[in-house]
Tab-separated table of C-alpha atoms in Angstrom:
chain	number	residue	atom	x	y	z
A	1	UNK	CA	25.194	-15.953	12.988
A	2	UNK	CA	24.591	-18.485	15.504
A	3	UNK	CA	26.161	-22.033	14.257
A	4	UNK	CA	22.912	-24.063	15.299
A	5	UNK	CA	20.086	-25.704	12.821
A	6	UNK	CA	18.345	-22.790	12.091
A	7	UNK	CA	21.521	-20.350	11.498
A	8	UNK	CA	22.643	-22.976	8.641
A	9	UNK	CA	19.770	-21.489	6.530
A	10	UNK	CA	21.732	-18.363	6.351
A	11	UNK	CA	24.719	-19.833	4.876
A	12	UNK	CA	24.181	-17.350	1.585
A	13	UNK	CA	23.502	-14.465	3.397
A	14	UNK	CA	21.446	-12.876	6.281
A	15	UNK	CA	17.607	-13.290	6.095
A	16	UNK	CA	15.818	-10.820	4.720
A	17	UNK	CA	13.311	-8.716	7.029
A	18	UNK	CA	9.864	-10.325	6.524
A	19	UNK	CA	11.421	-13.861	7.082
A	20	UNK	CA	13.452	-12.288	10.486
A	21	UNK	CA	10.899	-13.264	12.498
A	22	UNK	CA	11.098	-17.109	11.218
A	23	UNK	CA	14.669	-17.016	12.257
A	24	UNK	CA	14.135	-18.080	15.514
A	25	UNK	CA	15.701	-21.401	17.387
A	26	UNK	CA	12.684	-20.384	19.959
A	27	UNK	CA	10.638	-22.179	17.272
A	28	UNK	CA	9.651	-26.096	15.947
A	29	UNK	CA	11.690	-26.597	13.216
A	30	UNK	CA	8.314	-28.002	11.256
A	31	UNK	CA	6.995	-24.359	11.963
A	32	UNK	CA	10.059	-22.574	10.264
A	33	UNK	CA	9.799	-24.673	7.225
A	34	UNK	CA	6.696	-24.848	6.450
A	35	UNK	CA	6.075	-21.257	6.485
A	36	UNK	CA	5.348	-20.224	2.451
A	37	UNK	CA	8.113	-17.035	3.282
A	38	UNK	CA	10.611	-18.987	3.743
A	39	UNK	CA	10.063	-21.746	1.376
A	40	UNK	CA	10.009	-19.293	-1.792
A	41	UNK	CA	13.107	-17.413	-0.246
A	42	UNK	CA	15.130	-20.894	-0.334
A	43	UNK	CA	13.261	-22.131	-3.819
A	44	UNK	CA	14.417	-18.308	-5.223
A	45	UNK	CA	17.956	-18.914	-3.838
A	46	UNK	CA	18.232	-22.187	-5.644
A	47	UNK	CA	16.860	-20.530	-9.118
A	48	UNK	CA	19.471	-17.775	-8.922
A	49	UNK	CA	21.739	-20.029	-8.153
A	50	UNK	CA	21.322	-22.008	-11.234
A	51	UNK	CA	20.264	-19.250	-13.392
A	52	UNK	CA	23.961	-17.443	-12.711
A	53	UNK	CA	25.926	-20.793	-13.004
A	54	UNK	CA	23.871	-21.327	-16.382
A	55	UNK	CA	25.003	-17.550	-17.182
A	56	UNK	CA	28.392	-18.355	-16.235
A	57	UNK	CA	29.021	-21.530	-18.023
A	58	UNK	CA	27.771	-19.987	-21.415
A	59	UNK	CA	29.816	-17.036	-20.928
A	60	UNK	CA	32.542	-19.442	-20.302
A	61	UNK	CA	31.213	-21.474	-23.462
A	62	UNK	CA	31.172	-18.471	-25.871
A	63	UNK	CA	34.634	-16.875	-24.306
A	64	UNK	CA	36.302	-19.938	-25.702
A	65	UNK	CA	34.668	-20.279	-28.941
A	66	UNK	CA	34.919	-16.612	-29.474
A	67	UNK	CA	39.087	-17.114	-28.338
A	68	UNK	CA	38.933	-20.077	-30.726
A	69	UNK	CA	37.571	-18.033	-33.752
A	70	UNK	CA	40.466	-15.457	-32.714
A	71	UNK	CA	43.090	-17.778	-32.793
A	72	UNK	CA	42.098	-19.239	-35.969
A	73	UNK	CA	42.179	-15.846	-37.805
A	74	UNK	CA	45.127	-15.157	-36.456
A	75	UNK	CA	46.558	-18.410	-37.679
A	76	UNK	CA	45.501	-17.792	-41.441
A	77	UNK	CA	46.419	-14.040	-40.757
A	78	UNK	CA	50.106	-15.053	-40.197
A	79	UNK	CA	49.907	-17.867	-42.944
A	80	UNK	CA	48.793	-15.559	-45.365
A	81	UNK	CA	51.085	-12.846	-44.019
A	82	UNK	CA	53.703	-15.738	-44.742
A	83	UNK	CA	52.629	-16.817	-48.385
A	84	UNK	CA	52.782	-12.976	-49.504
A	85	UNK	CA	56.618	-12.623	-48.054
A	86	UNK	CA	57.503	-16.073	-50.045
A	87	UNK	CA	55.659	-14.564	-52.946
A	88	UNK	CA	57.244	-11.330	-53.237
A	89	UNK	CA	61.176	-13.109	-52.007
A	90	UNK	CA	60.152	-15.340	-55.390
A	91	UNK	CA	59.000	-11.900	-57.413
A	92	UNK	CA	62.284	-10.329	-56.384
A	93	UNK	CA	64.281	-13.764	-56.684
A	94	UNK	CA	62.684	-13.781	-60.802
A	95	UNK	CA	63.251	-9.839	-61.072
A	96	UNK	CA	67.372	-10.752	-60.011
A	97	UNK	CA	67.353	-13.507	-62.949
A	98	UNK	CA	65.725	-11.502	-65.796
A	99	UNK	CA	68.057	-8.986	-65.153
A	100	UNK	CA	71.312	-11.552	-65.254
A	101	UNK	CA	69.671	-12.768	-67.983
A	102	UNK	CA	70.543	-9.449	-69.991
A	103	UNK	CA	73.657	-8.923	-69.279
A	104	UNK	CA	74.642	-12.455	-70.183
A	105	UNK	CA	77.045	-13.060	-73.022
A	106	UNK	CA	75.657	-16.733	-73.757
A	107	UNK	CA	72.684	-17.612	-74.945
A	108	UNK	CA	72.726	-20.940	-73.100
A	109	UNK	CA	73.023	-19.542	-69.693
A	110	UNK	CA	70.398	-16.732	-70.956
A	111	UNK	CA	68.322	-19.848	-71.551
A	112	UNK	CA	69.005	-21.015	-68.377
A	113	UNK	CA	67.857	-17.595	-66.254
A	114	UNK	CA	64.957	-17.457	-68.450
A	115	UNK	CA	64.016	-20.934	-67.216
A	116	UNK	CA	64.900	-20.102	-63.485
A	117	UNK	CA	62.903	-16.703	-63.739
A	118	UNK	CA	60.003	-18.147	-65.374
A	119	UNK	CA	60.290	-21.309	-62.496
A	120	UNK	CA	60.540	-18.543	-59.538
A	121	UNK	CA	57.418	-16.605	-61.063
A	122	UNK	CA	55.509	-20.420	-61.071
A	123	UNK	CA	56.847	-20.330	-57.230
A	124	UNK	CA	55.654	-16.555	-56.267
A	125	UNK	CA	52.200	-17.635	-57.977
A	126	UNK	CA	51.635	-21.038	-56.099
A	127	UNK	CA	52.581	-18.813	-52.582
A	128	UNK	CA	50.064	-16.022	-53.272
A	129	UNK	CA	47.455	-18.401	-54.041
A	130	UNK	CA	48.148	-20.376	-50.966
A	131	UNK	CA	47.674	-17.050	-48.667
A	132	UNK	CA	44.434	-15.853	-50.994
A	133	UNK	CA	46.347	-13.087	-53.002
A	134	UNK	CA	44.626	-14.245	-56.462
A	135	UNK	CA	45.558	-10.924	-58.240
A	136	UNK	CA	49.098	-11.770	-57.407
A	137	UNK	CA	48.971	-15.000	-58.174
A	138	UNK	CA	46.979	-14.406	-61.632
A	139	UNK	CA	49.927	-11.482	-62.077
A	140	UNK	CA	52.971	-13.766	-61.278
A	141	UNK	CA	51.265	-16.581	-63.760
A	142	UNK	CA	50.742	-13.872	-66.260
A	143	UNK	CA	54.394	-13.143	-66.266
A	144	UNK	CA	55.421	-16.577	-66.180
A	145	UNK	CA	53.602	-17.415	-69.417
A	146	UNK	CA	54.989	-14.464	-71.007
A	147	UNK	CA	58.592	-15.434	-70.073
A	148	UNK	CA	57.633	-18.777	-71.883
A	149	UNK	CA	56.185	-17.446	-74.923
A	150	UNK	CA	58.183	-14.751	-75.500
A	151	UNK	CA	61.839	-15.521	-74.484
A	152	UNK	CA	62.306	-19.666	-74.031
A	153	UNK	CA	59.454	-19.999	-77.282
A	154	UNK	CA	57.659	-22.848	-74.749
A	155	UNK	CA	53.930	-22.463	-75.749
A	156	UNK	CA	53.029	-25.657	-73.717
A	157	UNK	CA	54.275	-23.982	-70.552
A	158	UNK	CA	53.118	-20.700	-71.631
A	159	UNK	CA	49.261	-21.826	-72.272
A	160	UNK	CA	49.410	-23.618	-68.644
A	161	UNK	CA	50.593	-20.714	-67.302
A	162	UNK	CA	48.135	-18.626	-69.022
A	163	UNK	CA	45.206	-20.641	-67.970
A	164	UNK	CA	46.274	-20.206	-64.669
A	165	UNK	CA	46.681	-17.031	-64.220
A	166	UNK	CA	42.559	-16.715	-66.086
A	167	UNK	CA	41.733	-19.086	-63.285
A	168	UNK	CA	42.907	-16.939	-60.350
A	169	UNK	CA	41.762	-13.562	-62.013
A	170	UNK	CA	38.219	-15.570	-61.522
A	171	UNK	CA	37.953	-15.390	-58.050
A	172	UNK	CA	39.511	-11.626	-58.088
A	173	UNK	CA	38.782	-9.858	-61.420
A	174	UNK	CA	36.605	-10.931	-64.254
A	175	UNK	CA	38.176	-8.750	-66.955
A	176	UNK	CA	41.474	-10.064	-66.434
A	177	UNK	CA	40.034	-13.285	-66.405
A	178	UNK	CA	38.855	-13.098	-69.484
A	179	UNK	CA	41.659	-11.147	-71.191
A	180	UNK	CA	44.037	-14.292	-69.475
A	181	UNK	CA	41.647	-16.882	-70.984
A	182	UNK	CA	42.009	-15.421	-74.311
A	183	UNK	CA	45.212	-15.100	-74.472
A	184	UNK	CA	45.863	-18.786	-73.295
A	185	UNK	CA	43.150	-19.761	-76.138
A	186	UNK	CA	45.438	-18.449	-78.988
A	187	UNK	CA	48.247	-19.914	-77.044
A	188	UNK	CA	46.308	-23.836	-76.836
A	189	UNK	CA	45.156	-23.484	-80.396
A	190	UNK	CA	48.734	-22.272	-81.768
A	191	UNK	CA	50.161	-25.426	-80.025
A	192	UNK	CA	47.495	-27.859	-81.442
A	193	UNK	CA	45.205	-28.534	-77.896
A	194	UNK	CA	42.169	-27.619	-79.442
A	195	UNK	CA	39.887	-29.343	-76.379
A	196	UNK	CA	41.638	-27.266	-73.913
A	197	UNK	CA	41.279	-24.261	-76.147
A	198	UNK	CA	37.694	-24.712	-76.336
A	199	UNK	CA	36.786	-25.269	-72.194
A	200	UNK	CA	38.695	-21.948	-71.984
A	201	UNK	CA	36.013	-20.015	-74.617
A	202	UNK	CA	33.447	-21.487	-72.658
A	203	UNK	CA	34.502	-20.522	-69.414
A	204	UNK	CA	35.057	-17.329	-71.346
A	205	UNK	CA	31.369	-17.363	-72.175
A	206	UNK	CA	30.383	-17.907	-68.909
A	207	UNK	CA	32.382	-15.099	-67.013
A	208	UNK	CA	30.662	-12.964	-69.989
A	209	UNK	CA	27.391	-14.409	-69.031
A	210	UNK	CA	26.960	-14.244	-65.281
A	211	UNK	CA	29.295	-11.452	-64.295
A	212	UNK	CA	29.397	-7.908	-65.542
A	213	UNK	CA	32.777	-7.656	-67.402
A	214	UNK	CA	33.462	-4.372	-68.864
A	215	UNK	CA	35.682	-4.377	-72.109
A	216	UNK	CA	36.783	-2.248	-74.906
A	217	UNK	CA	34.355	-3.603	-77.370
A	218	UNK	CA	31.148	-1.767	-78.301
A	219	UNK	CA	29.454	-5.406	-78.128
A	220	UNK	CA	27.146	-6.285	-74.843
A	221	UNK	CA	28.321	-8.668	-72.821
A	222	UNK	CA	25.451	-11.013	-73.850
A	223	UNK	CA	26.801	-10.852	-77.772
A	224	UNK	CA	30.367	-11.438	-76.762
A	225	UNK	CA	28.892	-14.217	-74.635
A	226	UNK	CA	27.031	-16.094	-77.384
A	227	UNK	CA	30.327	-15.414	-79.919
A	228	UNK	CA	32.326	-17.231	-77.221
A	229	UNK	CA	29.819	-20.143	-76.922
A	230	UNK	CA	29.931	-20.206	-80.511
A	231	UNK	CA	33.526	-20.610	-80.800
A	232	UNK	CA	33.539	-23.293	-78.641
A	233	UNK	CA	31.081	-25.129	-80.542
A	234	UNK	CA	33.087	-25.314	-83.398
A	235	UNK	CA	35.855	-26.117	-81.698
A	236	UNK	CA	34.641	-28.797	-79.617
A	237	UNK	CA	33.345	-29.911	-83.075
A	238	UNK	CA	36.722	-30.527	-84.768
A	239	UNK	CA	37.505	-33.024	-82.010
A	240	UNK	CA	34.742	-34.464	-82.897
A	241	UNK	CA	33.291	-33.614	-79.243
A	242	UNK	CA	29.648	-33.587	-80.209
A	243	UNK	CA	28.014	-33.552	-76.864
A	244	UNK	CA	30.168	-30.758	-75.757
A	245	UNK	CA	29.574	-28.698	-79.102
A	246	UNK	CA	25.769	-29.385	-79.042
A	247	UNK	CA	25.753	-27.966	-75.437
A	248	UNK	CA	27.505	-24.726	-76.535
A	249	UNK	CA	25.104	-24.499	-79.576
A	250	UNK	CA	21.972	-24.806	-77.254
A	251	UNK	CA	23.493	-21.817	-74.547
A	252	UNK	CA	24.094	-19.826	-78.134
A	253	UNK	CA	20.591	-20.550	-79.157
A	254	UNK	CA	19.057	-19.846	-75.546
A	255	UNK	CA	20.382	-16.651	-75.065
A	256	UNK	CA	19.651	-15.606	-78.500
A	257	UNK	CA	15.913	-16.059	-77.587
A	258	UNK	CA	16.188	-14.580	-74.225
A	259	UNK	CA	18.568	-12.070	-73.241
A	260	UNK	CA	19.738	-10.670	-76.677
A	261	UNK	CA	18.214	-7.277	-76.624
A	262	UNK	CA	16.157	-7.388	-78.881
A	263	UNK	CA	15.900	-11.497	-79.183
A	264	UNK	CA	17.417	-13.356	-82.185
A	265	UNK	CA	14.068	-15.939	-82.276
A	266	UNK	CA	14.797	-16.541	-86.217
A	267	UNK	CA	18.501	-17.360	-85.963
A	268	UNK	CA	17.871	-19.359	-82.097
A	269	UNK	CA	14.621	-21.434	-84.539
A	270	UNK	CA	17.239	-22.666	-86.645
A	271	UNK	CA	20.031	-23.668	-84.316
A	272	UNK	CA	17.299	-25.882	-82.495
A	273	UNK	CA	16.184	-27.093	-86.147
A	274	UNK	CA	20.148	-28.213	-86.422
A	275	UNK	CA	20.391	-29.589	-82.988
A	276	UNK	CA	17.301	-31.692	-83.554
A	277	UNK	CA	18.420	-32.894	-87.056
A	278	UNK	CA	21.789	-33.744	-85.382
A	279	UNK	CA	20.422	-36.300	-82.123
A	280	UNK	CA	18.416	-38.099	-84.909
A	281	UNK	CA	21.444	-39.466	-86.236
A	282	UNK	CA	22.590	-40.743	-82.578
A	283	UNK	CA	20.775	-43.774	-81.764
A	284	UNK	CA	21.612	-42.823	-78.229
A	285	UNK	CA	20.356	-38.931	-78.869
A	286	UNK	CA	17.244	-39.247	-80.715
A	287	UNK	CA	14.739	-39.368	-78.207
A	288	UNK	CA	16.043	-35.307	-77.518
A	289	UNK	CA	15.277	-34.812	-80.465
A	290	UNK	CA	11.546	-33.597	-80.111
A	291	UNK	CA	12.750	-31.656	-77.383
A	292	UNK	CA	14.809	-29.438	-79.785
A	293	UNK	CA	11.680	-29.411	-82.666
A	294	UNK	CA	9.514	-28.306	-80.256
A	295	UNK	CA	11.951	-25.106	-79.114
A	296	UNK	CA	12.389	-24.675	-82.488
A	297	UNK	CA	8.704	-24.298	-83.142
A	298	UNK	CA	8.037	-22.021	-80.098
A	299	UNK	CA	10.573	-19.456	-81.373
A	300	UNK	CA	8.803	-19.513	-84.649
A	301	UNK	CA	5.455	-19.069	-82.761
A	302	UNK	CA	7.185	-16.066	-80.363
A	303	UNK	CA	8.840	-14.327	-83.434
A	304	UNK	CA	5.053	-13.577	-84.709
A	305	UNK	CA	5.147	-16.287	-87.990
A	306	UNK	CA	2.607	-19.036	-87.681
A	307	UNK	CA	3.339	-19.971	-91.118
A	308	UNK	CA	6.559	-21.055	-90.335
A	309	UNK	CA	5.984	-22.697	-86.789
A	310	UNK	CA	3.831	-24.976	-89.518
A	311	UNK	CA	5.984	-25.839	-92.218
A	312	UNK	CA	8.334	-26.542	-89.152
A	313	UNK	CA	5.790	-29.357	-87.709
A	314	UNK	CA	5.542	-30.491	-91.245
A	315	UNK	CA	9.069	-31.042	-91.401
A	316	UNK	CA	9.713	-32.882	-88.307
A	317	UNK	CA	7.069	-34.528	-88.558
A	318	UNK	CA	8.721	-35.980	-91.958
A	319	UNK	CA	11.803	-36.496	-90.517
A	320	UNK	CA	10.961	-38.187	-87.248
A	321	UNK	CA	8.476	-40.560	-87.503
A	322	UNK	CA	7.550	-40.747	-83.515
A	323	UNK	CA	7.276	-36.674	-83.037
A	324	UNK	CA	3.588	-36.320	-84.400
A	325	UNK	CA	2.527	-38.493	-82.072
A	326	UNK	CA	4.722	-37.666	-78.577
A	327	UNK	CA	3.565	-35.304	-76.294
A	328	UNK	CA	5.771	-32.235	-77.580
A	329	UNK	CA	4.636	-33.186	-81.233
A	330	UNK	CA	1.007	-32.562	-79.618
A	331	UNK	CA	1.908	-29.739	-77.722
A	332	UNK	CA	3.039	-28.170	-80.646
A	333	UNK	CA	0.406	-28.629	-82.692
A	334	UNK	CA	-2.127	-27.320	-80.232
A	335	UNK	CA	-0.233	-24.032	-79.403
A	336	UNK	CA	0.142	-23.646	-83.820
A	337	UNK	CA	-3.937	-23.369	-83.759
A	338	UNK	CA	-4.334	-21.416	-80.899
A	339	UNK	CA	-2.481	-18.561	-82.213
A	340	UNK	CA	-3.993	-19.040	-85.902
A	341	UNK	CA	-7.653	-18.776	-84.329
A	342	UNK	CA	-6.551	-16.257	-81.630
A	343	UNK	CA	-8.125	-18.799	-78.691
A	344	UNK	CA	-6.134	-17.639	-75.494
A	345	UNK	CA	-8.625	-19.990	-73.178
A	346	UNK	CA	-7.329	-22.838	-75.530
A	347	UNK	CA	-3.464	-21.746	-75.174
A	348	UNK	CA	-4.017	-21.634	-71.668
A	349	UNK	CA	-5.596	-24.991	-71.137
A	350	UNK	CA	-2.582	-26.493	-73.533
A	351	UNK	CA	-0.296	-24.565	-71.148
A	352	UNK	CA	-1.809	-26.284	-67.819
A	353	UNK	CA	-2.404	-29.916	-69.252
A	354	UNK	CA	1.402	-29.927	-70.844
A	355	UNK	CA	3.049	-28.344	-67.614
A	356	UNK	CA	0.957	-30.895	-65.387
A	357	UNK	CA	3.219	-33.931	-66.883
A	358	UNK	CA	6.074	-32.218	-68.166
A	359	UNK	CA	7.167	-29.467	-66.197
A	360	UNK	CA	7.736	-25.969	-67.648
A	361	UNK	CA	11.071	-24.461	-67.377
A	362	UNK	CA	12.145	-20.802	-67.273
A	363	UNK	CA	12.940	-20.770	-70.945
A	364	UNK	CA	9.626	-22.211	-72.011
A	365	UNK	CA	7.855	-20.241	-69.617
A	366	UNK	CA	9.523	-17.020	-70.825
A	367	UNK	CA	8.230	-18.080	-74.861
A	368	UNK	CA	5.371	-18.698	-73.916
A	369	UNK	CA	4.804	-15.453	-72.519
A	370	UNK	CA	5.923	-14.357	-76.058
A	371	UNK	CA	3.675	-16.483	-77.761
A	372	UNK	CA	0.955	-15.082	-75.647
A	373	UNK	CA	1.399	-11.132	-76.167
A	374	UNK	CA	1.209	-11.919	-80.347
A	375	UNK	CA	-2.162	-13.664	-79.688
A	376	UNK	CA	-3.019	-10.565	-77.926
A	377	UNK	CA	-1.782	-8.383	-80.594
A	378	UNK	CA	-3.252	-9.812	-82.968
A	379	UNK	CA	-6.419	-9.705	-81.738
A	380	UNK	CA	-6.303	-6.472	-80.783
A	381	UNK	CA	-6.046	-7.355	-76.770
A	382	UNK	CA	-3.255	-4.436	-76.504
A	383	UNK	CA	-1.411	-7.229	-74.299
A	384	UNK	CA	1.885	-5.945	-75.913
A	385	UNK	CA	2.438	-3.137	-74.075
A	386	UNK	CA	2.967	-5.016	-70.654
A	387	UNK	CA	5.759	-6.885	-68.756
A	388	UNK	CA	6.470	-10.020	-68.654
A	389	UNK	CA	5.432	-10.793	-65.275
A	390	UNK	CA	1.605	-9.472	-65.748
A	391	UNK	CA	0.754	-12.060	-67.873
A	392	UNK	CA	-0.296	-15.575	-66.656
A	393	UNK	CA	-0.162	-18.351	-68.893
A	394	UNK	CA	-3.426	-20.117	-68.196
């Protein structure tokens, strides 16, 4: 290509044939440029041009993140790969000491490999939780609590160790989390650390709860759930931990009313009754205490016994001085005549003014619905025989 004005065009390559006959040095310059070929072949170099060193630079862009995201797995890969070798060196290390520990003549240095086995198990457990091996760590903790409480008679070290091992089963397996947790609760309780013992049956009653534990019993997971909830009540209630025990009571009474197949509404009435009665003698708790009457005069309502939902009014009403008059004392009320008259337009309207200030939650919502299928029963609506979600409160 010849190295004058015109020839500089075709720096990126020859022209191609319908601009050949621009190429010419025989023509004005202002000719050559001007001429709409040429201009879109230069404006569709420059495009390409940016489009492929936009293309590039991402690829570049993602190349290095992508290398980036390699490296970093690669880097926990070998840290974990690390924490399991210093884990098993401590299982074998513990294994080495037990077995001394037989053979030993004197119980003081059997004391003493005990101590070191139980210490190297602590060690194995901390490693395999590091690296993400929470089976093996929950195992190695497991072991370590039983090396306390069986051999050195340590049931302080022993509950720790017990707790810990319920905490890693958590993340990895919730029947040996709960299994761990029990254990450890005997352990607390046996020792005198009756708080601890009773965070462990809750956390007990929440694994039970939310996560589908299989177990040996014939009991549901939702029963062994409100028996755990239960025992933590009463034993946040020796401590004299009466926030923490009225929170268990209320989980107890909620899921007696809702997912207990078939519901418990009687026995969940009268555990909101109790918590009621109890926040009235808290001058810092008795404002909840309408809260409670008015759950406890839903479940009457849901349960099918009208009667009792008013002798309940009549009671709190006697008893607290302020619920008659407060808008759950009148909420109350209202729903106890709409299901003596069988007036579903009035139950609605109730429903709709009430949830316009104070806000319906799920477990209202889902008595409600209750509340609603007797008035259908009873008169004769046939609004029994449907699901939960067909039926609209208003």
């Amino acid at each position: 290509m010849k190295n004058d004005r015109w020839g500089t065009i075709g720096l990126r390559g020859d022209f191609p044939p319908p601009l050949l006959r621009w190429h010419s040095p025989n023509r004005p310059s202002s000719d050559a440029f001007a001429s709409p070929p040429l201009l879109d072949w230069i404006s569709s170099i420059h495009s390409s041009s940016i489009c492929l060193t936009g293309h590039t630079t991402s690829n570049r862009t993602r190349s290095k993140q992508e290398t980036k995201q390699n490296n970093q797995t690669a880097i926990m890969s070998a840290m974990a790969k690390r924490q399991k070798e210093k884990g098993d060196a401590f299982i074998a290390e513990a294994e080495q000491k037990l077995s001394k520990s037989k053979s030993s003549w004197f119980s003081s240095s059997k004391e003493k490999k005990y101590e070191e086995a139980a210490e190297s198990m602590e060690q194995a457990a901390n490693a395999y939780k590091v690296g993400g091996f929470n089976q093996e760590a929950g195992e190695a903790y497991r072991r370590a609590a039983e090396i306390h409480r069986d051999q050195l008679t340590n049931l302080n070290e022993a509950s720790k160790d017990m707790a810990a091992a319920g905490k890693c089963f958590t993340k990895s397996n919730p029947e040996d989390a709960v299994k761990a947790f029990s254990e450890a609760v005997a352990l607390y309780t046996d020792n005198g650390r009756i708080t601890q013992a009773a965070k462990l049956c809750k956390e007990c009653a929440e694994l039970y709860e939310n996560e589908e534990v299989s177990t040996d019993s014939e009991k549901s997971s939702i029963v062994l759930a409100i028996e755990s909830y239960e025992q933590a009540s009463e034993l946040f209630g020796m401590e004299d931990a009466k926030s923490q025990s009225s929170q268990c009571l209320a989980k107890v009474a909620e899921l007696c009313s809702g997912a207990l197949d078939p519901p418990d509404l009687t026995r969940a009435a009268q555990i909101y009754d109790d918590l009621g009665r109890r926040c009235l003698d808290s001058n810092l708790l008795k404002f909840n205490a309408k809260g409670y009457f008015l759950q406890s005069t839903l479940c009457h309502l849901a349960s099918g016994d009208p009667i009792g939902a008013t002798q309940a009014l009549q009671r709190y009403e006697g008893v607290d001085y302020t619920f008659g008059e407060s808008r759950e004392g009148k909420f109350a009320r209202q729903l106890v005549e709409c299901v003596e008259n069988y007036d579903t337009e009035g139950f609605g309207t109730a429903c709709f003014e009430y949830d316009r200030i104070s806000k319906l939650d799920p477990w209202k919502t889902s008595i409600l619905v209750k509340v609603k299928k007797t008035i259908d029963d009873e008169a004769g609506g046939g609004g029994g025989d449907g699901e939960e979600d067909d039926f609209d409160l208003t």
